[in-house]
């Protein structure tokens, strides 16, 4: 599933890397349970600036324009976008940067699931909810700066796990 920094990767890359790109959102069934998987950025509906940026970057015209740049130009552009994002994020209230609770409930209801897994906000946690008088949970994966995150399923139990990412050496 695409995230903020890899949404330009396509089927050619997926084939070469021997991976399957999941659509955002995707519902996965495993041992009789359905899990809603989303990147999570579309849940941050109070962040108007980000939502506008997201809409722009998902257009074929914008993507083609960026992909037509040289690799050096793309890296410079990505770096400038990342810096601008960090600058803007530092000025925003925490509730604007997090998911909108109503949107979480809307999505879980729309897809008829009681377990929702997403990233983007990178605030790893398991949130216990009640939706339509039934227990539900939202699991948030952390970022992949210092460690990687995954969900381990044992029987019907889900647990949020992480592992260290070794530093890259030249």
CSV table of C-alpha atoms in Angstrom, one decimal:
chain,number,residue,atom,x,y,z
A,1,UNK,CA,0.0,0.0,0.0
A,2,UNK,CA,1.3,3.4,-0.9
A,3,UNK,CA,2.4,5.8,1.7
A,4,UNK,CA,3.5,9.5,1.6
A,5,UNK,CA,6.9,8.9,0.1
A,6,UNK,CA,6.4,6.0,-2.2
A,7,UNK,CA,3.0,6.7,-4.0
A,8,UNK,CA,4.7,7.0,-7.3
A,9,UNK,CA,5.8,3.4,-7.3
A,10,UNK,CA,3.8,1.4,-9.8
A,11,UNK,CA,3.2,-2.1,-11.0
A,12,UNK,CA,6.6,-2.3,-12.8
A,13,UNK,CA,8.4,-1.8,-9.4
A,14,UNK,CA,6.0,-4.3,-7.7
A,15,UNK,CA,6.8,-6.9,-10.3
A,16,UNK,CA,10.5,-6.4,-10.0
A,17,UNK,CA,10.4,-6.4,-6.2
A,18,UNK,CA,8.0,-9.4,-6.2
A,19,UNK,CA,5.5,-7.6,-4.1
A,20,UNK,CA,1.7,-6.9,-4.3
A,21,UNK,CA,0.6,-3.3,-4.1
A,22,UNK,CA,-2.6,-3.2,-2.1
A,23,UNK,CA,-5.2,-0.6,-2.9
A,24,UNK,CA,-6.0,2.0,-0.3
A,25,UNK,CA,-8.3,1.0,1.3
A,26,UNK,CA,-8.2,-2.8,1.3
A,27,UNK,CA,-10.2,-5.3,3.3
A,28,UNK,CA,-8.3,-8.5,4.1
A,29,UNK,CA,-10.0,-11.6,5.4
A,30,UNK,CA,-7.9,-14.0,7.6
A,31,UNK,CA,-9.3,-16.9,9.5
A,32,UNK,CA,-12.9,-15.6,9.4
A,33,UNK,CA,-12.0,-12.1,10.4
A,34,UNK,CA,-12.0,-9.0,8.2
A,35,UNK,CA,-9.4,-6.3,8.6
A,36,UNK,CA,-9.6,-2.8,7.1
A,37,UNK,CA,-6.1,-1.6,6.0
A,38,UNK,CA,-5.5,2.0,5.0
A,39,UNK,CA,-2.5,4.3,4.8
A,40,UNK,CA,-4.4,6.6,7.0
A,41,UNK,CA,-3.7,10.0,5.6
A,42,UNK,CA,-7.2,10.4,4.2
A,43,UNK,CA,-8.5,10.1,7.8
A,44,UNK,CA,-6.9,13.4,8.7
A,45,UNK,CA,-9.8,15.5,7.4
A,46,UNK,CA,-9.0,18.5,9.7
A,47,UNK,CA,-5.7,19.1,8.0
A,48,UNK,CA,-6.9,21.1,5.0
A,49,UNK,CA,-3.4,21.9,3.8
A,50,UNK,CA,-2.4,18.2,3.7
A,51,UNK,CA,-5.7,17.2,2.1
A,52,UNK,CA,-5.2,19.7,-0.7
A,53,UNK,CA,-1.6,18.5,-1.2
A,54,UNK,CA,-2.8,14.9,-1.2
A,55,UNK,CA,-5.4,15.6,-3.9
A,56,UNK,CA,-2.9,17.4,-6.1
A,57,UNK,CA,-0.2,14.6,-5.8
A,58,UNK,CA,-2.7,11.9,-6.7
A,59,UNK,CA,-3.5,13.4,-10.1
A,60,UNK,CA,-2.0,11.7,-13.1
A,61,UNK,CA,-0.9,15.1,-14.5
A,62,UNK,CA,1.2,15.9,-11.3
A,63,UNK,CA,2.6,12.4,-11.2
A,64,UNK,CA,3.7,12.5,-14.8
A,65,UNK,CA,5.3,15.9,-14.4
A,66,UNK,CA,7.3,14.7,-11.4
A,67,UNK,CA,8.3,11.5,-13.1
A,68,UNK,CA,9.5,13.5,-16.1
A,69,UNK,CA,12.1,15.2,-13.9
A,70,UNK,CA,15.7,13.8,-13.7
A,71,UNK,CA,16.4,11.7,-10.6
A,72,UNK,CA,18.5,14.5,-9.2
A,73,UNK,CA,15.6,17.0,-9.7
A,74,UNK,CA,13.1,14.6,-8.1
A,75,UNK,CA,15.4,14.1,-5.1
A,76,UNK,CA,15.7,17.9,-4.7
A,77,UNK,CA,12.0,18.4,-5.1
A,78,UNK,CA,11.2,15.6,-2.6
A,79,UNK,CA,13.6,17.1,-0.1
A,80,UNK,CA,12.0,20.6,-0.5
A,81,UNK,CA,8.5,19.1,-0.1
A,82,UNK,CA,9.6,17.2,3.0
A,83,UNK,CA,11.1,20.4,4.6
A,84,UNK,CA,8.0,22.4,3.8
A,85,UNK,CA,5.9,19.6,5.4
A,86,UNK,CA,8.0,19.5,8.5
A,87,UNK,CA,7.8,23.3,8.8
A,88,UNK,CA,4.0,23.3,8.4
A,89,UNK,CA,3.5,20.4,10.8
A,90,UNK,CA,5.4,22.1,13.6
A,91,UNK,CA,2.8,24.9,13.5
A,92,UNK,CA,-0.3,22.8,13.6
A,93,UNK,CA,-2.3,21.6,16.7
A,94,UNK,CA,-2.0,17.9,17.5
A,95,UNK,CA,-5.7,17.2,16.8
A,96,UNK,CA,-5.3,18.5,13.3
A,97,UNK,CA,-2.4,16.1,12.6
A,98,UNK,CA,-4.3,13.1,13.9
A,99,UNK,CA,-7.1,11.2,12.4
A,100,UNK,CA,-10.6,12.5,12.7
A,101,UNK,CA,-12.4,10.1,15.1
A,102,UNK,CA,-15.7,10.4,13.2
A,103,UNK,CA,-13.9,9.5,9.9
A,104,UNK,CA,-12.5,6.3,11.6
A,105,UNK,CA,-16.0,5.3,12.6
A,106,UNK,CA,-17.4,6.1,9.2
A,107,UNK,CA,-14.8,3.9,7.5
A,108,UNK,CA,-15.2,1.0,9.9
A,109,UNK,CA,-19.0,1.2,9.4
A,110,UNK,CA,-18.7,1.6,5.6
A,111,UNK,CA,-16.5,-1.5,5.3
A,112,UNK,CA,-18.3,-3.4,8.1
A,113,UNK,CA,-15.2,-4.3,10.1
A,114,UNK,CA,-14.3,-4.3,13.8
A,115,UNK,CA,-10.6,-4.1,13.2
A,116,UNK,CA,-8.9,-1.2,11.4
A,117,UNK,CA,-5.1,-1.0,10.8
A,118,UNK,CA,-3.4,2.1,9.5
A,119,UNK,CA,-0.3,4.2,9.6
A,120,UNK,CA,0.4,7.8,8.5
A,121,UNK,CA,0.0,9.5,12.0
A,122,UNK,CA,2.8,7.2,13.3
A,123,UNK,CA,1.5,7.2,16.8
A,124,UNK,CA,1.7,3.4,17.5
A,125,UNK,CA,-1.1,2.2,19.7
A,126,UNK,CA,-4.1,0.0,19.9
A,127,UNK,CA,-7.3,2.0,20.4
A,128,UNK,CA,-10.3,0.1,21.8
A,129,UNK,CA,-13.6,1.5,20.5
A,130,UNK,CA,-17.3,0.8,20.6
A,131,UNK,CA,-19.1,1.0,17.2
A,132,UNK,CA,-22.8,0.2,17.0
A,133,UNK,CA,-22.6,-1.2,20.5
A,134,UNK,CA,-19.9,-3.7,19.6
A,135,UNK,CA,-16.2,-3.8,20.6
A,136,UNK,CA,-13.8,-2.7,17.9
A,137,UNK,CA,-10.2,-1.7,17.6
A,138,UNK,CA,-8.0,0.6,15.6
A,139,UNK,CA,-4.3,-0.3,15.5
A,140,UNK,CA,-1.8,2.4,14.4
A,141,UNK,CA,1.6,1.4,13.0
A,142,UNK,CA,4.6,3.5,13.8
A,143,UNK,CA,7.1,5.2,11.4
A,144,UNK,CA,10.0,3.3,9.9
A,145,UNK,CA,12.8,5.7,10.9
A,146,UNK,CA,14.5,3.8,13.7
A,147,UNK,CA,12.4,0.6,13.7
A,148,UNK,CA,9.9,-1.2,11.6
A,149,UNK,CA,6.3,-2.1,12.6
A,150,UNK,CA,4.0,-4.9,11.9
A,151,UNK,CA,0.9,-6.7,13.3
A,152,UNK,CA,1.3,-10.3,14.6
A,153,UNK,CA,-1.8,-12.4,14.5
A,154,UNK,CA,-2.0,-15.4,16.9
A,155,UNK,CA,-5.3,-17.1,16.7
A,156,UNK,CA,-7.7,-14.2,17.0
A,157,UNK,CA,-5.3,-11.9,18.9
A,158,UNK,CA,-3.5,-9.1,17.2
A,159,UNK,CA,-0.5,-7.5,18.7
A,160,UNK,CA,1.5,-4.5,17.5
A,161,UNK,CA,5.2,-5.4,17.1
A,162,UNK,CA,8.4,-3.6,16.1
A,163,UNK,CA,12.0,-4.5,15.2
A,164,UNK,CA,15.2,-2.5,14.8
A,165,UNK,CA,16.2,-1.2,11.4
A,166,UNK,CA,20.0,-1.5,11.0
A,167,UNK,CA,21.8,1.7,10.0
A,168,UNK,CA,22.7,1.9,6.3
A,169,UNK,CA,26.4,1.8,5.6
A,170,UNK,CA,28.1,3.3,2.6
